[in-house]
Coordinates of C-alpha atoms and ligand atoms in Angstrom, one line a residue:
M1 CA 4.3 3.1 23.2
Q2 CA 1.9 0.8 21.5
T3 CA -1.7 1.0 21.7
I4 CA -2.7 -2.4 23.0
I5 CA -6.8 -3.9 21.8
R6 CA -8.3 -6.4 23.4
L7 CA -11.2 -8.5 23.9
T8 CA -13.6 -8.7 26.4
D9 CA -16.8 -10.2 26.8
N10 CA -18.2 -8.4 29.7
Y11 CA -17.8 -5.0 31.4
S12 CA -19.2 -2.9 34.4
D13 CA -20.1 0.8 35.2
S14 CA -16.7 0.9 36.8
E15 CA -15.1 1.1 33.9
N16 CA -14.8 3.8 31.1
I17 CA -17.6 2.7 28.2
I18 CA -17.5 3.7 24.8
F19 CA -20.7 3.2 22.8
P20 CA -20.7 4.2 18.9
V21 CA -24.4 3.6 18.0
T22 CA -26.4 4.5 15.3
D23 CA -29.2 4.8 17.4
L24 CA -29.6 5.4 20.8
K25 CA -31.6 2.4 21.3
H26 CA -29.0 -0.2 21.8
V27 CA -27.0 2.0 24.4
N28 CA -27.0 0.1 27.8
K29 CA -29.7 1.1 29.8
E30 CA -28.8 -0.3 33.1
L31 CA -26.0 2.0 33.3
F32 CA -27.9 5.2 32.4
D33 CA -31.3 6.6 34.7
T34 CA -33.9 7.7 32.5
G35 CA -33.4 11.2 33.0
E36 CA -29.7 11.0 30.9
L37 CA -31.7 9.0 28.3
E38 CA -34.4 11.4 27.9
Y39 CA -31.9 13.7 27.6
M40 CA -30.4 12.4 24.8
K41 CA -33.0 11.5 22.9
S42 CA -34.4 15.1 23.2
F43 CA -31.0 16.4 22.5
L44 CA -30.8 14.1 19.7
R45 CA -34.0 15.1 18.2
D46 CA -34.1 18.9 19.0
H47 CA -30.6 20.1 18.9
K48 CA -28.6 17.3 16.2
Q49 CA -26.3 16.4 19.3
K50 CA -24.4 13.7 18.7
N51 CA -21.7 13.0 21.6
F52 CA -23.0 12.9 24.9
S53 CA -20.1 12.6 27.4
F54 CA -20.9 11.6 31.5
N55 CA -18.7 11.9 34.2
R56 CA -19.1 9.0 36.7
L57 CA -17.0 8.9 39.5
G58 CA -13.1 8.7 38.1
T59 CA -14.5 7.3 34.8
W60 CA -16.6 8.1 31.6
L61 CA -19.6 7.0 30.0
H62 CA -19.8 8.0 26.0
V63 CA -21.9 7.5 23.6
L64 CA -21.4 8.7 20.4
L65 CA -24.2 8.6 17.0
I66 CA -23.1 7.5 14.1
E67 CA -24.4 8.2 11.1
R68 CA -25.6 5.1 9.1
E69 CA -24.3 4.6 5.9
S70 CA -25.4 1.8 3.6
E71 CA -21.8 2.6 1.8
K72 CA -19.3 0.0 3.3
S73 CA -16.4 2.0 2.5
A74 CA -17.8 5.1 3.8
R75 CA -18.4 3.8 6.6
L76 CA -16.1 1.9 8.5
E77 CA -14.1 4.8 7.6
T78 CA -17.0 7.1 9.7
Y79 CA -16.1 4.4 12.4
R80 CA -12.8 4.8 12.2
E81 CA -13.0 8.5 12.1
T82 CA -15.3 8.8 15.4
G83 CA -12.5 6.5 17.1
A84 CA -9.9 8.7 16.0
K85 CA -12.6 12.2 17.2
I86 CA -12.6 10.6 21.0
T87 CA -9.5 9.3 21.8
P88 CA -7.7 13.6 22.9
A89 CA -11.2 13.7 24.8
V90 CA -9.7 10.2 26.5
N91 CA -6.9 11.2 26.8
E92 CA -7.6 14.8 28.0
H93 CA -9.1 12.7 31.1
K94 CA -5.9 10.8 31.7
I95 CA -7.7 8.2 31.7
D96 CA -5.7 4.6 30.4
S97 CA -8.1 2.0 29.2
V98 CA -11.5 1.9 27.7
I99 CA -14.1 -0.7 26.5
V100 CA -15.9 0.1 22.8
V101 CA -19.3 -1.6 23.4
D102 CA -20.0 -3.5 20.1
A103 CA -24.0 -2.8 21.2
E104 CA -25.0 -3.4 17.3
D105 CA -23.2 -6.7 16.9
K106 CA -21.2 -5.0 13.9
P107 CA -18.0 -6.8 14.1
E108 CA -16.1 -4.5 11.4
E109 CA -17.3 -1.4 12.2
I110 CA -16.2 -1.9 15.8
L111 CA -13.0 -2.8 15.0
A112 CA -12.3 0.2 12.6
F113 CA -13.6 2.2 15.7
A114 CA -11.0 1.0 17.5
E115 CA -8.7 0.9 14.6
G116 CA -8.9 5.0 14.5
M117 CA -8.4 4.9 18.4
A118 CA -5.2 3.1 17.6
L119 CA -4.0 5.0 15.6
K120 CA -4.9 8.4 16.6
N121 CA -3.1 7.5 19.6
Y122 CA 0.2 7.5 18.1
Q123 CA 3.1 9.6 19.4
F124 CA 7.0 10.6 18.2
L125 CA 8.2 11.6 21.6
K126 CA 11.5 10.7 21.1
Y127 CA 12.7 14.1 21.1
K128 CA 10.4 16.2 23.4
S129 CA 13.2 16.2 26.8
K130 CA 10.1 15.2 29.0
P131 CA 8.3 12.7 27.2
D132 CA 6.0 11.4 30.2
D133 CA 4.4 15.1 30.1
E134 CA 3.1 14.4 27.1
L135 CA 2.8 11.4 27.0
N136 CA -0.7 10.1 25.8
T137 CA -2.5 7.9 28.7
L138 CA -4.5 5.5 26.8
S139 CA -2.9 2.4 26.7
T140 CA -5.5 -0.5 26.2
I141 CA -9.0 -0.3 24.2
Y142 CA -11.1 -3.1 25.0
I143 CA -13.6 -4.3 22.6
G144 CA -16.8 -5.7 24.2
S145 CA -18.2 -7.9 21.4
K146 CA -19.7 -11.2 21.4
K147 CA -18.9 -10.8 17.3
V148 CA -15.4 -9.9 16.5
V149 CA -13.1 -13.0 16.7
Q150 CA -9.3 -12.8 18.6
E151 CA -7.7 -13.5 14.9
E152 CA -9.0 -10.1 13.8
V153 CA -7.9 -8.5 17.1
D154 CA -4.2 -10.2 16.3
R155 CA -4.1 -9.2 13.0
L156 CA -5.5 -5.5 14.3
N157 CA -2.4 -5.6 16.7
I158 CA -0.2 -6.0 14.5
V159 CA -1.0 -4.1 11.6
V160 CA -1.8 -0.7 14.1
D161 CA 2.1 -2.0 15.1
A162 CA 3.0 -2.1 12.0
V163 CA 1.6 1.1 10.9
S164 CA 3.3 2.6 14.1
R165 CA 6.9 1.8 12.2
A166 CA 6.7 3.3 9.3
R167 CA 5.4 6.4 10.6
N168 CA 8.2 6.1 13.2
M169 CA 10.9 5.6 10.5
V170 CA 9.5 8.5 8.5
N171 CA 9.9 11.2 10.9
E172 CA 13.0 10.0 12.0
P173 CA 15.9 12.9 10.9
V174 CA 18.5 11.7 7.7
A175 CA 21.4 13.1 10.7
T176 CA 19.3 9.2 13.1
L177 CA 18.4 8.0 9.8
N178 CA 20.7 7.7 6.7
A179 CA 20.4 4.7 4.7
V180 CA 22.8 2.3 7.0
A181 CA 20.6 2.8 9.2
L182 CA 17.0 2.6 7.4
A183 CA 18.6 -1.1 7.2
G184 CA 19.7 -1.2 10.4
E185 CA 15.8 -1.0 10.6
I186 CA 14.7 -3.1 8.2
E187 CA 17.1 -5.8 9.8
K188 CA 15.3 -5.4 13.7
M189 CA 11.3 -5.8 11.9
G190 CA 12.9 -9.0 10.3
K191 CA 14.2 -9.8 13.6
E192 CA 11.1 -9.5 15.9
S193 CA 8.8 -10.8 12.6
G194 CA 11.1 -14.0 11.8
A195 CA 10.9 -12.3 7.8
L196 CA 14.7 -13.3 6.8
V197 CA 16.7 -9.4 5.9
E198 CA 19.6 -9.2 3.8
V199 CA 21.4 -5.7 3.2
F200 CA 23.6 -5.5 0.4
N201 CA 26.5 -2.7 1.0
R202 CA 27.8 -0.3 -0.7
K203 CA 31.0 -3.3 -2.1
K204 CA 27.6 -5.2 -3.1
I205 CA 25.8 -3.0 -4.7
E206 CA 28.9 -2.1 -6.8
S207 CA 29.6 -5.0 -7.8
L208 CA 26.0 -6.0 -8.6
K209 CA 26.3 -2.1 -11.0
M210 CA 23.3 -0.9 -10.1
G211 CA 24.4 2.2 -11.6
G212 CA 20.9 4.1 -10.6
L213 CA 21.5 3.8 -7.1
L214 CA 25.1 5.0 -6.9
A215 CA 24.4 7.7 -9.1
V216 CA 22.4 9.0 -7.1
N217 CA 25.1 8.5 -3.9
R218 CA 28.0 9.7 -5.7
G219 CA 26.7 13.2 -3.6
S220 CA 26.7 11.2 -0.6
V221 CA 29.4 11.0 2.2
D222 CA 27.0 7.7 3.8
P223 CA 26.9 4.6 1.6
P224 CA 23.9 3.2 -0.1
T225 CA 22.6 0.1 1.0
F226 CA 20.1 -2.5 -0.4
S227 CA 17.9 -4.0 2.3
I228 CA 15.6 -7.4 1.3
I229 CA 12.9 -8.6 3.6
E230 CA 11.5 -11.8 2.4
W231 CA 9.1 -14.0 4.3
K232 CA 9.3 -17.7 2.8
P233 CA 6.6 -19.6 5.2
E234 CA 6.1 -23.7 3.6
N235 CA 2.4 -23.5 3.7
A236 CA 2.8 -19.7 0.9
V237 CA -0.4 -20.6 -1.4
N238 CA 1.8 -18.9 -4.1
K239 CA 4.3 -20.4 -6.1
K240 CA 5.4 -17.1 -7.6
P241 CA 6.4 -14.3 -4.8
V242 CA 5.2 -11.0 -4.9
V243 CA 7.3 -8.6 -4.8
L244 CA 7.6 -5.1 -3.5
V245 CA 10.0 -2.4 -3.9
G246 CA 10.2 0.7 -2.0
K247 CA 11.8 4.1 -2.4
G248 CA 14.4 4.9 0.6
V249 CA 15.9 8.4 -0.2
V250 CA 16.4 8.7 3.4
Y251 CA 17.3 12.7 2.1
D252 CA 15.5 14.2 -1.3
T253 CA 17.5 17.8 -1.5
G254 CA 16.9 17.5 -5.3
G255 CA 21.3 16.8 -5.0
M256 CA 22.7 19.3 -8.4
N257 CA 18.9 20.5 -8.9
I258 CA 19.0 21.9 -4.9
K259 CA 15.0 21.9 -4.2
T260 CA 14.5 26.2 -3.9
G261 CA 12.3 27.8 -1.2
N262 CA 10.8 25.7 1.3
F263 CA 10.2 22.3 -1.3
M264 CA 13.1 20.8 0.6
N265 CA 11.0 20.9 4.1
D266 CA 9.9 17.5 5.5
M267 CA 12.1 15.7 2.5
K268 CA 13.3 13.2 5.6
M269 CA 9.7 11.6 4.3
D270 CA 11.2 10.6 0.6
M271 CA 12.0 7.1 2.4
A272 CA 8.3 6.6 3.3
G273 CA 8.2 4.1 0.6
G274 CA 10.3 1.4 1.7
A275 CA 9.8 2.1 4.8
A276 CA 6.1 0.9 4.0
V277 CA 6.7 -2.5 1.7
A278 CA 9.4 -3.5 4.7
S279 CA 6.5 -2.7 7.2
A280 CA 3.6 -4.0 5.1
V281 CA 6.0 -7.2 4.9
Y282 CA 7.1 -7.5 8.8
A283 CA 3.0 -7.4 9.5
V284 CA 2.2 -10.1 7.0
A285 CA 5.1 -12.2 8.9
K286 CA 4.0 -11.2 12.4
A287 CA 0.4 -12.2 11.5
K288 CA 1.6 -15.9 10.0
V289 CA 0.0 -15.0 6.6
P290 CA 0.5 -18.0 4.3
M291 CA 2.4 -15.6 1.6
H292 CA 5.9 -15.6 0.0
V293 CA 6.3 -12.0 -0.6
I294 CA 9.1 -9.8 -0.8
A295 CA 10.2 -6.2 -0.4
L296 CA 13.3 -4.7 -1.9
V297 CA 14.3 -1.2 -0.7
P298 CA 17.0 0.6 -2.3
A299 CA 18.5 3.3 -0.1
T300 CA 20.4 6.7 -0.1
D301 CA 20.3 9.9 0.5
N302 CA 20.2 12.4 -2.7
R303 CA 22.3 15.3 -2.1
T304 CA 25.4 17.2 -3.5
H305 CA 29.1 16.7 -3.2
G306 CA 32.1 17.1 -5.0
N307 CA 31.7 14.3 -7.2
A308 CA 27.6 14.4 -6.9
Y309 CA 26.2 13.2 -10.3
V310 CA 24.8 16.0 -12.8
S311 CA 22.3 16.6 -15.8
G312 CA 23.4 15.3 -19.1
D313 CA 25.4 12.3 -17.4
V314 CA 24.7 8.8 -18.6
I315 CA 23.8 6.4 -16.2
T316 CA 24.2 2.6 -17.1
M317 CA 21.4 1.0 -15.5
Y318 CA 21.6 -2.4 -13.4
D319 CA 19.6 -3.6 -15.9
G320 CA 22.0 -2.4 -18.5
T321 CA 19.8 0.4 -20.2
R322 CA 21.7 2.9 -20.2
V323 CA 19.7 6.8 -18.7
E324 CA 20.4 10.0 -19.5
V325 CA 20.0 11.9 -16.7
I326 CA 18.4 15.2 -17.1
N327 CA 17.5 16.6 -13.6
T328 CA 19.6 14.9 -10.5
D329 CA 15.9 15.8 -8.5
A330 CA 14.3 13.3 -10.3
E331 CA 16.4 10.9 -8.5
G332 CA 13.9 7.8 -7.3
R333 CA 13.0 6.7 -10.5
M334 CA 17.3 6.5 -10.9
L335 CA 17.0 3.8 -7.9
L336 CA 13.8 2.2 -8.4
A337 CA 15.2 1.1 -11.6
D338 CA 17.4 -0.8 -10.3
A339 CA 15.0 -2.5 -7.3
L340 CA 12.4 -3.3 -10.1
G341 CA 15.3 -4.5 -12.6
Y342 CA 16.8 -7.0 -9.6
A343 CA 13.2 -8.0 -9.0
K344 CA 13.3 -10.1 -12.6
K345 CA 15.4 -12.6 -10.8
Y346 CA 12.6 -13.2 -8.5
D347 CA 10.1 -14.6 -11.3
P348 CA 7.5 -12.9 -9.3
E349 CA 4.0 -12.7 -9.8
L350 CA 3.3 -9.5 -9.4
V351 CA 5.6 -6.6 -8.9
I352 CA 4.7 -3.6 -6.4
D353 CA 6.9 -0.2 -5.8
V354 CA 6.2 2.3 -4.1
A355 CA 7.5 5.5 -3.6
T356 CA 7.0 9.3 -2.9
L357 CA 8.0 10.1 -6.7
T358 CA 6.1 13.0 -8.0
G359 CA 4.9 16.5 -6.7
S360 CA 2.8 15.8 -9.6
A361 CA 0.9 12.6 -8.4
M362 CA 0.2 15.4 -5.2
R363 CA -0.7 18.3 -6.6
A364 CA -3.2 15.8 -9.3
I365 CA -5.3 14.3 -5.6
G366 CA -3.5 16.0 -3.2
N367 CA -3.0 13.7 0.7
Y368 CA -6.9 12.0 -0.1
G369 CA -5.8 9.2 -2.5
V370 CA -2.9 7.5 -3.5
V371 CA -1.8 7.6 -7.2
G372 CA -1.5 3.9 -9.0
M373 CA -0.6 3.0 -12.3
Q374 CA -0.3 -0.5 -13.5
S375 CA 1.1 -2.5 -16.4
N376 CA -0.4 -6.3 -17.4
A377 CA -1.7 -6.2 -14.1
G378 CA -5.4 -5.1 -14.8
K379 CA -7.2 -7.7 -12.1
E380 CA -4.4 -7.5 -9.5
F381 CA -4.6 -3.3 -9.8
N382 CA -8.4 -3.5 -9.2
R383 CA -8.1 -6.1 -6.3
L384 CA -5.8 -3.8 -5.0
K385 CA -8.2 -0.9 -5.2
Q386 CA -11.2 -2.9 -3.7
C387 CA -8.7 -3.3 -0.5
G388 CA -8.1 0.4 -0.9
E389 CA -12.1 1.0 -0.7
E390 CA -11.7 -0.9 2.4
V391 CA -9.4 0.4 4.4
Y392 CA -9.5 4.0 2.6
E393 CA -6.2 4.7 1.7
R394 CA -8.3 5.0 -1.9
L395 CA -6.6 4.5 -5.4
V396 CA -7.2 6.0 -8.7
E397 CA -5.8 4.7 -12.0
F398 CA -3.5 7.3 -14.3
P399 CA -3.1 5.9 -17.3
L400 CA 0.3 3.9 -18.5
W401 CA -0.3 5.1 -22.3
K402 CA 2.3 4.3 -25.5
E403 CA 2.8 8.4 -26.3
Y404 CA 4.0 8.4 -22.9
A405 CA 6.8 6.5 -23.9
E406 CA 7.7 9.3 -26.6
E407 CA 8.6 12.1 -24.3
L408 CA 11.1 9.5 -22.6
K409 CA 13.2 9.2 -25.8
S410 CA 16.5 10.5 -25.9
D411 CA 19.3 11.7 -28.6
I412 CA 22.4 10.0 -27.0
A413 CA 20.8 6.9 -24.4
D414 CA 19.0 4.3 -24.2
I415 CA 16.4 6.6 -22.7
K416 CA 16.7 10.2 -20.4
H417 CA 14.8 9.5 -16.6
L418 CA 11.9 13.1 -17.3
G419 CA 9.4 13.7 -19.7
G420 CA 7.8 17.1 -20.5
S421 CA 6.3 19.7 -18.1
N422 CA 3.2 17.5 -18.1
A423 CA 2.1 14.2 -16.6
G424 CA 4.5 13.6 -14.4
A425 CA 3.6 11.6 -12.7
I426 CA 2.6 9.3 -15.8
T427 CA 6.1 9.5 -17.7
A428 CA 7.7 9.2 -13.8
G429 CA 6.0 5.5 -13.9
K430 CA 6.4 5.1 -18.0
F431 CA 9.8 5.2 -17.4
L432 CA 9.5 2.2 -14.1
E433 CA 7.8 0.8 -16.9
H434 CA 11.1 0.3 -19.0
F435 CA 12.6 -2.0 -16.1
T436 CA 9.8 -4.8 -15.9
D437 CA 8.2 -7.6 -17.7
Y438 CA 6.2 -8.7 -15.6
P439 CA 2.9 -7.5 -13.7
F440 CA 3.4 -3.8 -12.9
I441 CA 1.4 -1.9 -10.6
H442 CA 3.3 2.1 -9.3
L443 CA 2.0 3.1 -6.8
D444 CA 2.9 7.1 -5.9
I445 CA 2.2 8.3 -2.1
A446 CA 3.9 11.5 -2.4
G447 CA 0.7 13.0 -1.5
P448 CA -0.9 11.1 1.6
A449 CA 3.1 10.1 2.7
F450 CA 3.3 12.8 5.0
M451 CA 0.7 15.0 7.1
E452 CA 1.3 18.5 7.7
K453 CA -1.0 18.6 10.4
A454 CA -3.0 16.3 12.0
Y455 CA -6.2 15.5 9.9
K456 CA -8.5 12.5 11.1
Y457 CA -6.2 9.6 12.9
Y458 CA -3.4 10.4 11.1
P459 CA -1.2 12.5 14.2
A460 CA 1.3 15.6 11.9
G461 CA 4.2 13.8 10.3
G462 CA 4.7 10.2 9.0
S463 CA 1.3 9.1 7.7
G464 CA 2.4 4.6 7.0
I465 CA 0.1 4.8 4.4
V466 CA -0.3 1.8 2.1
V467 CA 0.4 -0.5 5.2
R468 CA -2.8 -1.1 6.1
L469 CA -3.8 -1.5 2.6
L470 CA -0.6 -3.7 1.3
F471 CA -1.3 -6.0 4.6
K472 CA -5.0 -6.5 3.7
Y473 CA -4.4 -7.0 0.0
L474 CA -1.9 -9.9 0.9
L475 CA -3.9 -11.3 3.4
D476 CA -7.3 -11.3 1.1
K477 CA -4.7 -12.9 -1.9
T478 CA -5.2 -16.0 1.0
V479 CA -8.5 -17.1 1.2
Ligands
BES1 N1 10.8 13.2 -3.5 C1 9.9 14.1 -4.4 C2 9.1 13.9 -5.1 C3 7.6 14.7 -3.7 C4 7.3 15.8 -4.0 C5 7.4 13.8 -3.1 C6 6.8 16.7 -2.8 C7 6.6 14.1 -1.9 C8 6.4 16.0 -1.7 C9 11.0 13.1 -6.1 O1 12.3 12.6 -6.1 C10 11.1 14.7 -6.9 O2 12.0 15.7 -6.1 N2 10.3 15.0 -7.7 C11 10.7 16.0 -8.6 C12 10.9 15.7 -9.9 C13 11.3 16.5 -11.0 C14 12.5 17.4 -10.8 C15 10.9 16.0 -12.3 C16 9.1 17.3 -8.9 O3 8.4 15.6 -8.8 O4 8.9 18.3 -9.0
MG2 MG1 13.6 14.7 -6.0
ZN3 ZN1 12.7 11.8 -4.0

């Protein structure tokens, strides 16, 4: 169930109220008696206690002291985290609505607090026999503020919804979300947002000669899909579209180079990039952002089968490049290459691909951020990075130096799809770059796409990473 955020300009003591404040002097004094105010002051001073909860008849009052932070990125994140931290308590008390009071006139911070609460309140209960037993009671977060504007609240609701949808798709097992079903979800998001969706089926993909996508799909009993979701408003500020490309591997067994040990666990997440870019376009369309944006999602599972592709195969890709296959587990780049080749037909201003591409990226920085690379897009990368700081989906840039291309030289084909044992995230990016002739940004989300356990405002499972980032980036380009 979606948590709704609403603006309100008044509140009374008969409601559940949260005061996130940096200073006790800003709490509404009428709601506390002098004893309570003294109690908070002394426990803060003597015991560094930061959280105070008062049980009123049927309702709660929470005062949450937030550390002053001058750096904006860290400050907003503290508000999100604090919002996330109080949410389980709200649900434990079976509360269905709260009012978050902007007592210090800090609209951005209070929105971040509500965002943290709403993101934390997400649940995936589809496969629980008794979902109602576990369903969070919190359904409405009111923001009591004179500074927050309605448009910001509308956007926040759209983004929270888009993140939930991305998470839902990632959490869905392959048995119920194969490539065709993923395309169906994208079609639904198109209908609900006003974005246009076109889905290529196997026949169309064959006629387009998308060799990379078809090669990976050869091991599957299900057909591949290639989904296109486009938002093209009349008032678009950009002449050339921004094209997003998302890896849509609905399950990655590794193929003939099958994953061993428990490396296959959670590989239903391998379409998180596809889910993220589709959800970002969904959000942009819902919010009627005046930007022409297109997302491409090539999708299949990567499995073993009688005629599965194998190492040593040479595959002719959509753009004609012949690629020597080295390891069938490096499947993502095969289908992304076709989509990146296809993106050329839009004459894009910029292409950003999002993919759970390499264990190498995950090992490099863990799940605290996104590994990014760019070619001919330094300025846009920096803008994206700045947005990343604000939404706290942080980017770190890895280089695409020309020397890495050496590792992709093949003895028998134009290139091979895998480099050496070092810098695997980069050689993967370098491989993708081969299929581009436009400003290009590559985001490897292998680390943060899926949380093993709940963390901050991320529940265990799909995180919805980069949906908030892409939305902010695209929105910022219009102002
Ligand atoms: N989907 C995986 C990458 C991945 C690993 C994502 C862990 C999320 C968590 C990708 O298709 C893959 O298998 N990559 C291999 C490539 C290797 C065979 C060269 C990897 O990184 O181990
Ligand atoms: Mg793989
Ligand atoms: Zn994969």
